[in-house]
Amino acid sequence: MNRYAVISDIHGNLYALQAAIARIATLQIDEVICLGDIVGYGPHPGECLDLVVKYCTHVVQGNHDEAVVDPDCADAFNGAAREAIYWTRDVLGPLHLNALNQLRSHQRLGPDECVMCVHDNPYPGPTDYVHDKQIAALAFRGVNTHICLLGHTHVPMVFEAPGSNPEEELTAASLTAYIPGHEVDIRLEPGQRYICNPGSVGQPRDCDPRASFAVLDLSRQTFTVYREEYDVAAAQAATQQAGLPTILADRLAIGA
Ligand code: ZN
């Protein structure tokens, strides 16, 4: 049990999720982990939730998953995102809503629980988006394992911090950031800590519209991002047909 596929930020995009799962099936994976935001934005929240429940051994709750079941959280979202939250709440039945509500915000896994999983940030701060070294330096204060898996930014990224002590004050300059290329292994060195983000399956925001996910191999100590083509036009058409905001369909084509 050492080779994990890591998926995140599916956002109700069934076609992207199906493409990712099909590719994962070819990669000799032991378990699939989902870092949350299964729903929100996209037209197939129930179908995506069913697939995640079927394939994933560990699932954490994302902020969109939470907002669908907690009206107070939904108020913090901007226009199109909030509209999609309300739409998702209306179309899901009680079983799906209950499944979202039951998700935990943290999970640990691997030998000696050396991997922690959260959706956005292991250390609450002024911003939850761990998208640069400055914020990652703060986020590492919440990382007391070798590896922290997180999503939320929709951009695949790896941050490396020297040493294993979360009490140590880190500066941005002491971190290394990697932008993982498709199928390029990033080595995870012993004695360092890592924040690894697999990018987004259903709504990538790094100007590459392909579905993004990753493989964490604890035997080889590597984190590898994969990009997979899927039927973007079909996802856009389904988004339009559902009556969701047009911008949510448009952005899928440009990966932004
Ligand atoms: Zn998200």
Coordinates of C-alpha atoms and ligand atoms in Angstrom, one line a residue:
M1 CA 0.0 0.0 0.0
N2 CA 2.5 2.5 -1.1
R3 CA 1.3 4.0 -4.3
Y4 CA -1.5 6.5 -4.1
A5 CA -3.3 8.4 -6.8
V6 CA -4.3 11.9 -5.5
I7 CA -7.2 13.7 -7.0
S8 CA -8.7 17.0 -5.9
D9 CA -11.1 19.8 -6.9
I10 CA -13.3 17.8 -9.2
H11 CA -16.1 20.3 -9.0
G12 CA -18.9 18.3 -10.5
N13 CA -17.0 17.7 -13.8
L14 CA -17.9 14.1 -14.6
Y15 CA -16.1 13.9 -17.9
A16 CA -12.8 15.1 -16.4
L17 CA -13.2 12.7 -13.5
Q18 CA -13.9 9.7 -15.7
A19 CA -10.8 10.5 -17.8
A20 CA -8.7 10.8 -14.7
I21 CA -10.0 7.5 -13.3
A22 CA -9.4 5.7 -16.6
R23 CA -5.8 6.8 -16.6
I24 CA -5.3 6.0 -12.9
A25 CA -6.5 2.4 -13.7
T26 CA -3.4 2.0 -15.8
L27 CA -0.9 3.2 -13.2
Q28 CA -0.7 0.3 -10.7
I29 CA -2.3 2.3 -7.9
D30 CA -3.0 0.8 -4.4
E31 CA -5.4 3.5 -3.2
V32 CA -7.0 6.7 -4.5
I33 CA -7.2 9.8 -2.2
C34 CA -9.5 12.7 -2.8
L35 CA -8.6 16.1 -1.3
G36 CA -12.1 17.6 -1.5
D37 CA -14.2 20.0 -3.6
I38 CA -16.0 17.1 -5.2
V39 CA -18.9 19.4 -6.0
G40 CA -19.5 23.1 -6.8
Y41 CA -19.2 24.8 -10.3
G42 CA -20.0 21.7 -12.4
P43 CA -23.2 20.0 -13.6
H44 CA -22.7 16.5 -12.2
P45 CA -22.2 16.7 -8.5
G46 CA -24.1 13.5 -7.6
E47 CA -22.4 11.4 -10.2
C48 CA -18.9 12.7 -9.1
L49 CA -19.7 12.0 -5.5
D50 CA -20.8 8.4 -6.3
L51 CA -17.5 7.8 -8.2
V52 CA -15.4 9.3 -5.4
V53 CA -17.1 7.1 -2.8
K54 CA -16.6 4.1 -5.0
Y55 CA -12.9 4.6 -5.8
C56 CA -11.4 6.6 -2.9
T57 CA -10.2 5.2 0.4
H58 CA -9.6 8.6 2.0
V59 CA -11.6 11.7 1.3
V60 CA -11.4 15.2 2.9
Q61 CA -14.1 17.9 2.8
G62 CA -13.5 20.9 0.6
N63 CA -14.9 24.4 1.1
H64 CA -17.4 23.9 -1.7
D65 CA -18.5 20.6 -0.2
E66 CA -19.0 22.3 3.1
A67 CA -20.8 25.3 1.7
V68 CA -23.4 23.0 0.0
V69 CA -24.4 21.6 3.4
D70 CA -23.8 24.8 5.5
P71 CA -25.6 27.9 4.3
D72 CA -23.4 30.2 6.5
C73 CA -20.3 29.1 4.5
A74 CA -22.0 29.7 1.1
D75 CA -22.5 33.5 1.9
A76 CA -18.7 33.9 1.7
F77 CA -18.5 32.8 -2.0
N78 CA -18.6 35.2 -4.9
G79 CA -21.4 35.4 -7.5
A80 CA -20.9 32.5 -9.9
A81 CA -19.5 30.2 -7.2
R82 CA -22.4 31.0 -4.8
E83 CA -25.0 30.4 -7.6
A84 CA -23.4 27.0 -8.3
I85 CA -23.5 26.2 -4.6
Y86 CA -27.2 26.9 -4.4
W87 CA -27.8 25.0 -7.6
T88 CA -25.9 22.0 -6.3
R89 CA -27.8 22.0 -3.0
D90 CA -31.1 22.0 -5.0
V91 CA -30.1 19.0 -7.2
L92 CA -28.6 16.7 -4.6
G93 CA -30.8 14.4 -2.6
P94 CA -30.5 13.7 1.2
L95 CA -28.1 10.8 0.8
H96 CA -25.6 12.9 -1.2
L97 CA -26.0 15.8 1.1
N98 CA -25.4 13.6 4.1
A99 CA -22.3 12.1 2.5
L100 CA -20.8 15.6 2.0
N101 CA -21.7 16.5 5.5
Q102 CA -19.9 13.4 6.9
L103 CA -16.5 14.2 5.3
R104 CA -13.7 15.0 7.6
S105 CA -11.4 18.0 7.2
H106 CA -8.2 16.1 7.9
Q107 CA -7.0 12.6 7.2
R108 CA -3.7 10.8 7.8
L109 CA -2.3 7.8 6.0
G110 CA 0.7 5.8 5.0
P111 CA 3.3 4.0 7.2
D112 CA 3.6 5.8 10.6
E113 CA 0.9 8.2 9.3
C114 CA 3.7 10.0 7.4
V115 CA 1.1 11.7 5.1
M116 CA -1.5 14.3 6.1
C117 CA -4.3 15.4 3.9
V118 CA -6.3 18.6 4.0
H119 CA -8.2 20.5 1.4
D120 CA -6.7 24.0 1.6
N121 CA -4.2 24.8 4.4
P122 CA -2.9 22.9 7.3
Y123 CA -2.3 26.1 9.2
P124 CA -5.1 28.7 9.2
G125 CA -3.9 32.1 8.1
P126 CA -4.8 35.3 6.3
T127 CA -5.3 33.3 3.1
D128 CA -6.1 29.6 2.7
Y129 CA -4.5 29.5 -0.8
V130 CA -1.0 28.0 -0.6
H131 CA 0.1 29.4 -4.0
D132 CA 3.5 30.9 -3.2
K133 CA 6.5 30.4 -1.0
Q134 CA 5.4 33.2 1.4
I135 CA 2.2 31.5 2.3
A136 CA 3.7 28.0 2.1
A137 CA 6.3 29.1 4.8
L138 CA 3.4 29.8 7.2
A139 CA 1.5 26.7 6.1
F140 CA 4.4 24.5 7.0
R141 CA 3.8 25.4 10.7
G142 CA 0.9 23.1 10.4
V143 CA 2.8 20.2 8.8
N144 CA 4.2 17.7 11.4
T145 CA 4.5 14.9 8.9
H146 CA 6.9 14.2 6.0
I147 CA 4.2 15.0 3.4
C148 CA 1.1 17.2 3.4
L149 CA -1.3 16.8 0.5
L150 CA -3.6 19.7 -0.3
G151 CA -5.5 21.1 -3.2
H152 CA -7.7 24.3 -3.4
T153 CA -5.5 26.4 -5.6
H154 CA -6.3 24.3 -8.7
V155 CA -2.6 24.6 -9.7
P156 CA -0.2 21.7 -9.3
M157 CA 2.7 22.6 -7.1
V158 CA 5.3 21.2 -4.7
F159 CA 6.9 23.1 -1.8
E160 CA 9.9 21.7 0.0
A161 CA 11.0 22.9 3.5
P162 CA 14.3 22.1 5.2
G163 CA 14.1 20.0 8.3
S164 CA 11.2 18.3 10.0
N165 CA 10.4 20.6 12.9
P166 CA 7.1 22.5 12.4
E167 CA 8.0 24.9 15.3
E168 CA 10.9 26.3 13.3
E169 CA 10.3 29.7 11.7
L170 CA 10.7 29.4 8.0
T171 CA 11.2 32.2 5.4
A172 CA 10.1 32.1 1.9
A173 CA 13.7 32.1 0.8
S174 CA 14.4 28.9 2.7
L175 CA 11.8 27.0 0.6
T176 CA 12.0 25.4 -2.8
A177 CA 9.0 25.5 -5.1
Y178 CA 8.5 23.1 -8.0
I179 CA 6.0 23.4 -10.8
P180 CA 5.6 19.8 -11.8
G181 CA 5.5 19.0 -15.5
H182 CA 3.4 16.1 -16.9
E183 CA 4.8 12.8 -15.8
V184 CA 8.0 14.3 -14.4
D185 CA 8.9 12.7 -11.0
I186 CA 9.7 15.1 -8.1
R187 CA 11.9 13.4 -5.6
L188 CA 10.9 13.6 -1.9
E189 CA 14.1 13.6 0.1
P190 CA 14.2 12.2 3.7
G191 CA 14.6 14.8 6.4
Q192 CA 12.6 17.5 4.5
R193 CA 9.0 18.3 4.6
Y194 CA 6.7 18.7 1.5
I195 CA 3.5 20.3 0.6
C196 CA 2.2 18.6 -2.6
N197 CA -0.7 19.8 -4.6
P198 CA -2.0 17.6 -7.5
G199 CA -3.9 20.4 -9.2
S200 CA -7.5 20.2 -10.2
V201 CA -9.3 17.4 -12.0
G202 CA -12.4 19.4 -13.0
Q203 CA -11.3 23.0 -13.2
P204 CA -7.6 23.5 -13.7
R205 CA -6.3 27.1 -13.4
D206 CA -2.8 26.9 -14.7
C207 CA -3.8 27.7 -18.3
D208 CA -3.7 23.9 -19.2
P209 CA -7.3 22.7 -19.6
R210 CA -6.4 19.0 -19.2
A211 CA -7.5 17.3 -16.0
S212 CA -4.7 17.3 -13.4
F213 CA -4.0 14.7 -10.7
A214 CA -0.9 13.1 -9.2
V215 CA 0.7 9.8 -8.0
L216 CA 2.4 9.7 -4.7
D217 CA 4.8 6.7 -4.5
L218 CA 6.1 6.2 -1.0
S219 CA 8.4 3.3 -2.0
R220 CA 10.2 5.4 -4.6
Q221 CA 9.5 8.7 -2.7
T222 CA 8.2 10.5 -5.7
F223 CA 5.3 12.8 -6.5
T224 CA 4.3 12.9 -10.1
V225 CA 1.6 15.0 -11.8
Y226 CA -0.3 13.6 -14.7
R227 CA -2.4 15.6 -17.2
E228 CA -5.2 14.0 -19.1
E229 CA -7.3 15.2 -22.0
Y230 CA -11.1 14.9 -21.6
D231 CA -14.1 16.0 -23.5
V232 CA -14.2 19.7 -22.5
A233 CA -16.9 20.6 -25.0
A234 CA -19.2 18.0 -23.5
A235 CA -18.6 19.4 -20.0
Q236 CA -19.3 22.9 -21.3
A237 CA -22.5 21.8 -22.9
A238 CA -23.7 20.1 -19.8
T239 CA -22.8 23.2 -17.7
Q240 CA -24.9 25.3 -20.0
Q241 CA -27.8 22.9 -20.1
A242 CA -27.9 22.8 -16.3
G243 CA -28.4 26.6 -16.4
L244 CA -25.2 27.3 -14.5
P245 CA -23.4 30.6 -15.1
T246 CA -21.8 30.8 -18.5
I247 CA -18.4 31.8 -17.1
L248 CA -18.2 28.3 -15.5
A249 CA -18.4 26.7 -18.9
D250 CA -16.1 29.2 -20.6
R251 CA -13.2 28.9 -18.2
L252 CA -12.9 25.1 -18.8
A253 CA -11.6 25.7 -22.3
I254 CA -8.7 27.9 -21.2
G255 CA -7.9 26.2 -17.9
A256 CA -8.2 29.4 -15.9
Ligands
ZN1 ZN -11.8 24.0 -5.6

